[in-house]
XYZ file of C-alpha atoms in Angstrom:
280
model
C 9.052 -27.834 -0.217
C 10.773 -31.206 -0.127
C 9.923 -31.711 -3.802
C 12.148 -28.729 -4.632
C 14.805 -28.708 -1.906
C 14.965 -32.363 -0.785
C 15.045 -31.408 2.894
C 12.812 -30.188 5.684
C 12.768 -26.454 6.461
C 15.088 -25.485 3.586
C 17.263 -22.405 3.944
C 17.264 -20.245 0.818
C 20.068 -17.721 0.511
C 19.515 -14.483 -1.403
C 22.143 -13.448 -3.952
C 22.092 -9.680 -4.482
C 23.519 -8.839 -7.903
C 25.669 -5.792 -8.522
C 23.768 -2.932 -10.246
C 22.816 -4.090 -13.744
C 23.057 -2.124 -17.017
C 20.351 0.518 -17.157
C 20.009 0.891 -13.377
C 20.769 4.289 -11.754
C 23.647 2.843 -9.727
C 25.198 0.913 -12.626
C 28.963 1.578 -12.628
C 29.858 0.346 -16.103
C 30.928 -3.166 -15.126
C 30.495 -5.730 -17.878
C 27.837 -8.392 -17.439
C 30.691 -10.910 -17.343
C 32.199 -9.081 -14.350
C 28.820 -8.964 -12.619
C 28.433 -12.683 -13.263
C 31.873 -13.459 -11.796
C 30.968 -11.670 -8.569
C 27.616 -13.464 -8.440
C 29.206 -16.864 -9.053
C 31.752 -16.286 -6.265
C 29.005 -15.463 -3.767
C 26.806 -18.332 -4.935
C 29.691 -20.740 -4.332
C 30.123 -19.313 -0.826
C 26.422 -19.886 -0.156
C 26.501 -23.420 -1.560
C 29.661 -24.451 0.271
C 28.195 -23.015 3.475
C 25.315 -25.457 3.163
C 22.240 -23.491 2.045
C 19.537 -25.488 0.284
C 18.664 -23.025 -2.488
C 19.537 -19.584 -3.883
C 17.381 -16.667 -5.042
C 18.982 -14.406 -7.646
C 17.768 -10.834 -7.171
C 18.493 -7.431 -8.778
C 18.456 -5.819 -5.326
C 20.895 -3.033 -6.188
C 18.868 -1.703 -9.142
C 16.920 0.696 -6.911
C 14.959 2.893 -7.244
C 12.850 0.244 -8.904
C 10.422 0.224 -11.785
C 7.133 -1.634 -11.655
C 8.315 -3.695 -14.629
C 11.922 -4.046 -15.770
C 13.281 -3.463 -19.256
C 14.718 -6.052 -21.662
C 18.250 -5.101 -20.631
C 17.556 -6.340 -17.079
C 15.953 -9.573 -18.279
C 18.949 -10.217 -20.556
C 21.537 -9.518 -17.847
C 19.776 -11.606 -15.194
C 19.423 -14.496 -17.625
C 23.133 -14.395 -18.484
C 24.141 -14.250 -14.817
C 21.710 -17.021 -13.864
C 23.175 -19.326 -16.499
C 26.669 -18.801 -15.090
C 25.464 -19.494 -11.553
C 23.690 -22.669 -12.675
C 27.008 -23.928 -14.049
C 28.810 -23.222 -10.768
C 26.382 -24.689 -8.213
C 23.926 -27.567 -8.261
C 21.377 -26.065 -5.869
C 17.778 -25.214 -6.817
C 17.775 -21.652 -8.147
C 15.062 -19.026 -7.953
C 14.470 -15.586 -9.454
C 13.124 -12.405 -7.906
C 12.890 -9.538 -10.395
C 12.244 -6.291 -8.562
C 10.070 -4.335 -8.142
C 7.672 -7.144 -8.818
C 8.119 -8.328 -12.391
C 6.829 -11.842 -11.931
C 6.345 -12.322 -15.662
C 9.976 -11.414 -16.220
C 10.973 -13.889 -13.521
C 8.922 -16.618 -15.205
C 10.610 -15.882 -18.543
C 14.082 -16.164 -17.010
C 13.102 -19.256 -15.021
C 11.932 -20.969 -18.200
C 15.141 -20.055 -20.031
C 17.541 -21.237 -17.309
C 15.500 -24.038 -15.737
C 15.043 -22.315 -12.368
C 13.027 -24.171 -9.744
C 11.038 -21.267 -8.318
C 10.372 -17.546 -8.410
C 9.590 -15.040 -5.670
C 6.863 -12.470 -6.356
C 6.752 -9.593 -3.834
C 3.408 -8.183 -5.045
C 1.406 -11.166 -6.226
C -2.153 -10.657 -5.025
C -4.023 -7.594 -3.688
C -3.037 -3.947 -4.293
C -0.188 -2.260 -2.437
C 1.131 1.290 -2.048
C 4.918 1.289 -2.463
C 7.655 3.760 -3.352
C 7.093 3.008 -7.060
C 3.362 3.800 -6.792
C 0.443 1.377 -6.764
C 1.258 -2.278 -7.333
C -1.721 -4.311 -8.526
C -2.165 -8.066 -8.385
C -0.437 -9.944 -11.178
C -1.570 -13.408 -10.122
C -3.945 -13.951 -13.033
C -1.560 -12.809 -15.773
C 1.414 -14.562 -14.185
C -0.294 -17.933 -13.850
C -1.539 -17.778 -17.439
C 1.914 -16.833 -18.703
C 3.514 -19.636 -16.707
C 1.133 -22.179 -18.232
C 1.582 -20.791 -21.750
C 5.369 -21.235 -21.522
C 5.132 -24.653 -19.929
C 7.212 -23.307 -17.047
C 7.331 -25.602 -14.010
C 8.895 -23.078 -11.600
C 7.024 -22.829 -8.306
C 5.561 -19.471 -7.275
C 6.507 -18.180 -3.820
C 4.314 -15.141 -3.078
C 4.807 -12.511 -0.407
C 1.868 -11.360 1.678
C 1.929 -7.959 3.409
C 5.430 -7.598 2.004
C 8.111 -5.359 3.531
C 8.218 -1.792 2.162
C 4.607 -2.223 0.970
C 1.263 -1.262 2.471
C -1.841 -3.190 1.359
C -4.825 -1.030 0.491
C -7.189 -3.663 1.845
C -6.401 -3.622 5.541
C -7.225 -7.273 6.008
C -5.825 -9.760 8.438
C -2.613 -11.267 7.068
C -4.070 -14.745 7.439
C -6.937 -13.889 5.089
C -4.523 -12.408 2.545
C -2.333 -15.504 2.708
C -5.314 -17.817 2.274
C -6.375 -16.002 -0.896
C -2.820 -16.110 -2.283
C -2.826 -19.891 -1.926
C -6.465 -20.842 -2.524
C -7.627 -18.240 -5.059
C -4.359 -17.289 -6.766
C -2.594 -20.682 -6.737
C 0.678 -19.664 -5.108
C 2.818 -22.656 -4.145
C 4.053 -20.979 -0.960
C 3.518 -17.725 0.924
C 6.253 -15.567 2.427
C 5.891 -13.432 5.563
C 8.378 -10.616 6.209
C 9.112 -7.714 8.503
C 8.636 -4.060 7.565
C 11.970 -3.573 5.761
C 14.903 -5.455 4.270
C 16.660 -7.161 7.153
C 13.820 -6.248 9.503
C 12.756 -8.960 11.918
C 9.530 -10.727 10.972
C 6.771 -10.431 13.556
C 6.252 -13.903 15.026
C 2.559 -13.130 15.550
C 2.166 -12.592 11.786
C 3.734 -15.980 11.178
C 1.388 -17.591 13.693
C -1.674 -15.970 12.118
C -0.734 -17.246 8.669
C -0.027 -20.710 10.010
C -3.406 -20.763 11.768
C -5.155 -19.737 8.541
C -3.160 -22.232 6.465
C -2.197 -25.158 8.692
C -0.963 -27.316 5.813
C 0.423 -24.740 3.363
C 4.052 -23.939 2.585
C 4.935 -20.943 4.766
C 8.291 -19.181 4.492
C 9.703 -16.559 6.834
C 11.381 -14.026 4.598
C 13.279 -11.332 6.483
C 15.199 -10.617 9.650
C 15.985 -14.225 10.554
C 19.333 -14.635 12.288
C 21.342 -17.155 14.262
C 19.996 -15.557 17.434
C 16.261 -15.649 16.651
C 15.760 -18.551 14.223
C 14.591 -20.887 16.970
C 11.372 -18.989 17.559
C 10.204 -19.533 13.955
C 11.122 -23.144 13.293
C 8.010 -24.858 14.621
C 5.750 -22.730 12.391
C 7.521 -22.449 9.037
C 8.248 -24.641 6.032
C 11.311 -22.682 4.905
C 13.548 -19.683 5.560
C 14.825 -16.959 3.217
C 18.036 -15.287 4.380
C 20.016 -12.321 3.142
C 21.286 -9.685 5.563
C 22.341 -12.037 8.365
C 24.554 -13.972 5.914
C 26.475 -10.867 4.831
C 29.739 -9.579 6.258
C 29.081 -7.660 9.489
C 25.383 -8.409 9.015
C 25.057 -5.479 6.597
C 22.746 -5.837 3.599
C 25.043 -4.084 1.116
C 28.041 -6.304 1.878
C 29.014 -9.571 0.202
C 28.222 -13.022 1.555
C 30.249 -14.089 4.601
C 31.071 -17.834 4.344
C 31.531 -18.095 8.099
C 28.086 -16.682 8.824
C 26.539 -19.070 6.312
C 28.265 -22.063 7.888
C 27.348 -21.041 11.451
C 23.684 -20.597 10.547
C 23.448 -23.903 8.730
C 25.039 -25.744 11.673
C 22.186 -24.449 13.823
C 19.615 -25.579 11.276
C 21.174 -29.035 11.100
C 20.815 -29.324 14.884
C 17.105 -28.603 14.519
C 16.716 -31.112 11.700
C 18.518 -33.794 13.702
C 16.289 -33.168 16.716
C 13.186 -33.331 14.530
C 14.277 -36.665 13.033
C 15.069 -38.039 16.478
C 11.739 -36.922 17.916
C 9.915 -38.367 14.924
C 11.657 -41.687 15.504
C 10.730 -41.621 19.179
C 7.066 -41.040 18.265
C 7.130 -44.038 15.911
C 8.629 -46.216 18.655
C 5.932 -45.102 21.103
C 3.179 -45.896 18.606
C 4.619 -49.376 17.991
C 4.952 -50.096 21.674
Protein backbone atom coordinates (compact mmCIF):
# COMPACT_ATOMS: atom_id res chain seq x y z
CA UNK A 1 0.00 0.00 0.00
CA UNK A 2 2.89 2.35 0.69
CA UNK A 3 4.01 1.99 -2.93
CA UNK A 4 0.75 3.64 -4.01
CA UNK A 5 -0.17 5.95 -1.12
CA UNK A 6 3.20 6.73 0.51
CA UNK A 7 1.81 6.24 4.01
CA UNK A 8 0.76 3.54 6.43
CA UNK A 9 -2.94 2.67 6.67
CA UNK A 10 -4.03 5.02 3.87
CA UNK A 11 -7.52 6.48 3.95
CA UNK A 12 -9.23 6.37 0.56
CA UNK A 13 -12.24 8.62 0.11
CA UNK A 14 -15.03 7.62 -2.27
CA UNK A 15 -16.28 10.23 -4.74
CA UNK A 16 -19.86 9.48 -5.80
CA UNK A 17 -20.56 11.04 -9.19
CA UNK A 18 -23.90 12.59 -10.07
CA UNK A 19 -26.06 10.33 -12.31
CA UNK A 20 -24.30 9.99 -15.67
CA UNK A 21 -25.86 10.16 -19.16
CA UNK A 22 -27.83 7.01 -19.87
CA UNK A 23 -28.58 6.22 -16.21
CA UNK A 24 -32.23 6.11 -15.03
CA UNK A 25 -31.69 9.00 -12.62
CA UNK A 26 -29.80 11.19 -15.09
CA UNK A 27 -31.25 14.73 -14.91
CA UNK A 28 -29.82 16.20 -18.10
CA UNK A 29 -26.76 17.85 -16.57
CA UNK A 30 -23.85 18.22 -18.96
CA UNK A 31 -20.75 16.13 -18.35
CA UNK A 32 -18.93 19.40 -17.69
CA UNK A 33 -21.39 20.20 -14.88
CA UNK A 34 -21.00 16.71 -13.44
CA UNK A 35 -17.23 17.15 -13.58
CA UNK A 36 -17.39 20.51 -11.77
CA UNK A 37 -19.32 18.94 -8.90
CA UNK A 38 -16.89 16.02 -8.77
CA UNK A 39 -13.85 18.32 -8.78
CA UNK A 40 -15.30 20.40 -5.92
CA UNK A 41 -15.81 17.31 -3.77
CA UNK A 42 -12.42 15.86 -4.68
CA UNK A 43 -10.78 19.09 -3.54
CA UNK A 44 -12.68 18.87 -0.25
CA UNK A 45 -11.41 15.32 0.22
CA UNK A 46 -7.84 16.25 -0.66
CA UNK A 47 -7.73 19.35 1.52
CA UNK A 48 -9.20 17.31 4.38
CA UNK A 49 -6.18 15.02 4.20
CA UNK A 50 -7.30 11.74 2.59
CA UNK A 51 -4.57 9.69 0.94
CA UNK A 52 -6.43 8.63 -2.21
CA UNK A 53 -9.79 8.92 -4.00
CA UNK A 54 -12.01 6.35 -5.72
CA UNK A 55 -14.23 7.72 -8.49
CA UNK A 56 -17.49 5.77 -8.61
CA UNK A 57 -20.75 5.95 -10.62
CA UNK A 58 -22.72 5.24 -7.44
CA UNK A 59 -25.84 7.14 -8.50
CA UNK A 60 -26.34 5.20 -11.75
CA UNK A 61 -28.52 2.59 -10.03
CA UNK A 62 -30.19 0.27 -10.81
CA UNK A 63 -26.97 -1.08 -12.23
CA UNK A 64 -26.08 -3.15 -15.25
CA UNK A 65 -23.60 -5.99 -15.11
CA UNK A 66 -21.49 -4.12 -17.67
CA UNK A 67 -21.78 -0.42 -18.48
CA UNK A 68 -22.21 1.14 -21.90
CA UNK A 69 -19.71 3.30 -23.81
CA UNK A 70 -21.51 6.45 -22.67
CA UNK A 71 -20.60 5.66 -19.04
CA UNK A 72 -16.97 4.87 -19.89
CA UNK A 73 -16.71 8.15 -21.82
CA UNK A 74 -18.27 10.26 -19.06
CA UNK A 75 -16.19 8.69 -16.27
CA UNK A 76 -13.02 9.18 -18.30
CA UNK A 77 -13.81 12.86 -18.88
CA UNK A 78 -14.61 13.44 -15.21
CA UNK A 79 -11.52 11.53 -14.06
CA UNK A 80 -9.28 13.69 -16.23
CA UNK A 81 -10.70 16.85 -14.66
CA UNK A 82 -10.20 15.46 -11.15
CA UNK A 83 -6.61 14.48 -11.95
CA UNK A 84 -5.93 18.11 -12.88
CA UNK A 85 -7.40 19.39 -9.61
CA UNK A 86 -5.77 17.06 -7.06
CA UNK A 87 -2.45 15.25 -6.89
CA UNK A 88 -3.65 12.22 -4.92
CA UNK A 89 -3.60 8.64 -6.24
CA UNK A 90 -6.89 8.06 -8.05
CA UNK A 91 -8.88 4.86 -8.43
CA UNK A 92 -11.90 3.75 -10.44
CA UNK A 93 -14.89 1.64 -9.46
CA UNK A 94 -17.32 1.08 -12.33
CA UNK A 95 -20.55 -0.39 -11.02
CA UNK A 96 -22.03 -2.94 -11.04
CA UNK A 97 -18.72 -4.64 -11.49
CA UNK A 98 -17.23 -3.61 -14.82
CA UNK A 99 -13.60 -4.20 -13.97
CA UNK A 100 -12.58 -4.20 -17.62
CA UNK A 101 -14.17 -0.79 -18.03
CA UNK A 102 -12.31 0.41 -14.95
CA UNK A 103 -9.02 -0.87 -16.38
CA UNK A 104 -9.69 0.96 -19.66
CA UNK A 105 -10.34 4.25 -17.85
CA UNK A 106 -7.38 3.72 -15.52
CA UNK A 107 -5.08 3.24 -18.51
CA UNK A 108 -6.43 6.37 -20.21
CA UNK A 109 -6.12 8.67 -17.18
CA UNK A 110 -3.17 7.09 -15.38
CA UNK A 111 -5.15 5.95 -12.33
CA UNK A 112 -3.24 4.10 -9.63
CA UNK A 113 -5.80 1.43 -8.77
CA UNK A 114 -9.26 0.04 -9.43
CA UNK A 115 -11.85 -1.50 -7.14
CA UNK A 116 -13.68 -4.61 -8.38
CA UNK A 117 -16.75 -5.55 -6.30
CA UNK A 118 -17.26 -8.97 -7.94
CA UNK A 119 -13.80 -10.20 -8.83
CA UNK A 120 -13.68 -13.89 -7.98
CA UNK A 121 -16.41 -16.47 -7.23
CA UNK A 122 -20.08 -16.18 -8.26
CA UNK A 123 -22.55 -13.93 -6.46
CA UNK A 124 -26.32 -13.40 -6.47
CA UNK A 125 -27.08 -9.67 -6.60
CA UNK A 126 -29.95 -7.41 -7.63
CA UNK A 127 -28.65 -7.43 -11.22
CA UNK A 128 -28.65 -11.25 -11.34
CA UNK A 129 -25.69 -13.61 -11.19
CA UNK A 130 -22.25 -12.02 -11.18
CA UNK A 131 -19.50 -14.40 -12.29
CA UNK A 132 -15.78 -14.08 -11.66
CA UNK A 133 -13.99 -11.74 -14.03
CA UNK A 134 -10.52 -12.25 -12.58
CA UNK A 135 -9.13 -14.16 -15.56
CA UNK A 136 -10.41 -11.79 -18.25
CA UNK A 137 -9.54 -8.70 -16.21
CA UNK A 138 -5.95 -9.72 -15.54
CA UNK A 139 -5.39 -10.60 -19.19
CA UNK A 140 -6.89 -7.30 -20.32
CA UNK A 141 -4.76 -5.38 -17.84
CA UNK A 142 -1.60 -7.03 -19.16
CA UNK A 143 -2.61 -6.52 -22.80
CA UNK A 144 -3.02 -2.76 -22.23
CA UNK A 145 0.15 -2.47 -20.20
CA UNK A 146 -1.95 -1.00 -17.39
CA UNK A 147 -0.12 -0.73 -14.06
CA UNK A 148 -3.19 0.04 -11.92
CA UNK A 149 -3.43 -2.17 -8.84
CA UNK A 150 -6.50 -4.37 -8.40
CA UNK A 151 -8.38 -4.06 -5.10
CA UNK A 152 -10.95 -6.88 -4.95
CA UNK A 153 -13.93 -7.20 -2.65
CA UNK A 154 -14.67 -10.51 -0.97
CA UNK A 155 -18.19 -11.31 0.27
CA UNK A 156 -19.11 -7.83 -0.91
CA UNK A 157 -22.04 -5.82 0.48
CA UNK A 158 -25.36 -6.30 -1.36
CA UNK A 159 -24.02 -9.61 -2.75
CA UNK A 160 -24.43 -13.22 -1.64
CA UNK A 161 -21.76 -15.74 -2.70
CA UNK A 162 -23.11 -18.99 -4.08
CA UNK A 163 -20.22 -20.90 -2.55
CA UNK A 164 -20.88 -20.52 1.16
CA UNK A 165 -17.22 -20.63 2.07
CA UNK A 166 -15.40 -19.01 4.92
CA UNK A 167 -14.46 -15.44 4.01
CA UNK A 168 -10.82 -16.20 4.76
CA UNK A 169 -10.76 -18.92 2.11
CA UNK A 170 -12.40 -16.61 -0.43
CA UNK A 171 -9.88 -13.87 0.32
CA UNK A 172 -6.95 -16.27 0.00
CA UNK A 173 -8.10 -17.35 -3.46
CA UNK A 174 -8.58 -13.72 -4.56
CA UNK A 175 -4.96 -13.00 -3.67
CA UNK A 176 -3.19 -16.29 -4.40
CA UNK A 177 -5.16 -17.69 -7.35
CA UNK A 178 -6.57 -14.53 -8.93
CA UNK A 179 -3.66 -12.13 -8.30
CA UNK A 180 -5.54 -9.31 -6.59
CA UNK A 181 -3.21 -6.72 -5.06
CA UNK A 182 -5.49 -6.18 -2.06
CA UNK A 183 -8.76 -7.54 -0.70
CA UNK A 184 -11.62 -5.47 0.68
CA UNK A 185 -13.99 -6.57 3.46
CA UNK A 186 -17.33 -4.78 3.88
CA UNK A 187 -20.58 -4.88 5.79
CA UNK A 188 -23.91 -5.98 4.32
CA UNK A 189 -24.87 -2.65 2.72
CA UNK A 190 -23.49 0.74 1.72
CA UNK A 191 -22.56 2.50 4.94
CA UNK A 192 -23.13 -0.69 6.92
CA UNK A 193 -20.56 -1.42 9.61
CA UNK A 194 -18.05 -4.11 8.69
CA UNK A 195 -18.06 -7.12 10.99
CA UNK A 196 -14.76 -7.08 12.89
CA UNK A 197 -14.79 -10.88 13.03
CA UNK A 198 -14.77 -11.00 9.21
CA UNK A 199 -11.74 -8.72 9.20
CA UNK A 200 -9.99 -10.94 11.73
CA UNK A 201 -10.72 -14.09 9.73
CA UNK A 202 -9.26 -12.57 6.57
CA UNK A 203 -6.22 -11.32 8.43
CA UNK A 204 -5.66 -14.77 9.93
CA UNK A 205 -5.89 -16.36 6.47
CA UNK A 206 -3.64 -13.70 4.91
CA UNK A 207 -1.28 -12.40 7.59
CA UNK A 208 0.90 -10.47 5.14
CA UNK A 209 -1.60 -9.39 2.47
CA UNK A 210 -3.05 -5.94 1.85
CA UNK A 211 -6.41 -5.90 3.65
CA UNK A 212 -8.80 -2.96 3.38
CA UNK A 213 -11.93 -2.35 5.43
CA UNK A 214 -14.47 -1.00 2.99
CA UNK A 215 -17.71 0.11 4.61
CA UNK A 216 -19.20 1.52 7.78
CA UNK A 217 -15.98 2.92 9.24
CA UNK A 218 -16.51 6.09 11.25
CA UNK A 219 -14.73 8.36 13.70
CA UNK A 220 -16.38 6.40 16.51
CA UNK A 221 -15.40 2.86 15.48
CA UNK A 222 -12.19 3.20 13.45
CA UNK A 223 -10.01 2.26 16.40
CA UNK A 224 -11.23 -1.32 16.48
CA UNK A 225 -10.02 -1.98 12.91
CA UNK A 226 -6.63 -0.30 12.83
CA UNK A 227 -4.47 -3.12 14.16
CA UNK A 228 -5.78 -5.52 11.49
CA UNK A 229 -6.02 -3.51 8.27
CA UNK A 230 -3.68 -2.06 5.66
CA UNK A 231 -6.10 0.64 4.50
CA UNK A 232 -9.56 2.15 4.89
CA UNK A 233 -12.19 3.09 2.29
CA UNK A 234 -14.64 5.76 3.44
CA UNK A 235 -17.78 7.22 1.95
CA UNK A 236 -20.91 7.68 4.06
CA UNK A 237 -19.19 8.89 7.24
CA UNK A 238 -17.49 11.69 5.25
CA UNK A 239 -20.78 13.04 3.89
CA UNK A 240 -22.89 15.82 5.36
CA UNK A 241 -25.01 14.47 8.23
CA UNK A 242 -23.44 11.06 7.59
CA UNK A 243 -25.91 10.40 4.77
CA UNK A 244 -24.71 8.52 1.69
CA UNK A 245 -26.59 10.66 -0.84
CA UNK A 246 -25.17 13.95 0.45
CA UNK A 247 -22.01 15.73 -0.68
CA UNK A 248 -18.66 15.51 1.08
CA UNK A 249 -18.43 17.39 4.39
CA UNK A 250 -14.94 18.98 4.72
CA UNK A 251 -15.24 19.10 8.50
CA UNK A 252 -15.97 15.38 8.76
CA UNK A 253 -13.02 14.61 6.50
CA UNK A 254 -10.68 16.73 8.61
CA UNK A 255 -11.90 15.28 11.91
CA UNK A 256 -11.44 11.71 10.69
CA UNK A 257 -7.97 12.33 9.34
CA UNK A 258 -6.88 13.95 12.62
CA UNK A 259 -7.79 10.69 14.35
CA UNK A 260 -5.84 8.67 11.81
CA UNK A 261 -2.80 10.91 12.23
CA UNK A 262 -2.90 10.23 15.98
CA UNK A 263 -2.77 6.51 15.25
CA UNK A 264 0.09 6.92 12.79
CA UNK A 265 2.07 9.01 15.27
CA UNK A 266 1.57 6.41 18.00
CA UNK A 267 2.65 3.64 15.64
CA UNK A 268 5.83 5.53 14.70
CA UNK A 269 6.58 6.23 18.36
CA UNK A 270 6.03 2.61 19.38
CA UNK A 271 8.18 1.43 16.49
CA UNK A 272 10.96 3.74 17.66
CA UNK A 273 10.65 2.45 21.21
CA UNK A 274 10.98 -1.14 19.95
CA UNK A 275 14.16 -0.24 18.05
CA UNK A 276 15.61 1.38 21.18
CA UNK A 277 14.81 -1.72 23.24
CA UNK A 278 16.47 -3.99 20.69
CA UNK A 279 19.61 -1.82 20.67
CA UNK A 280 19.79 -1.72 24.43
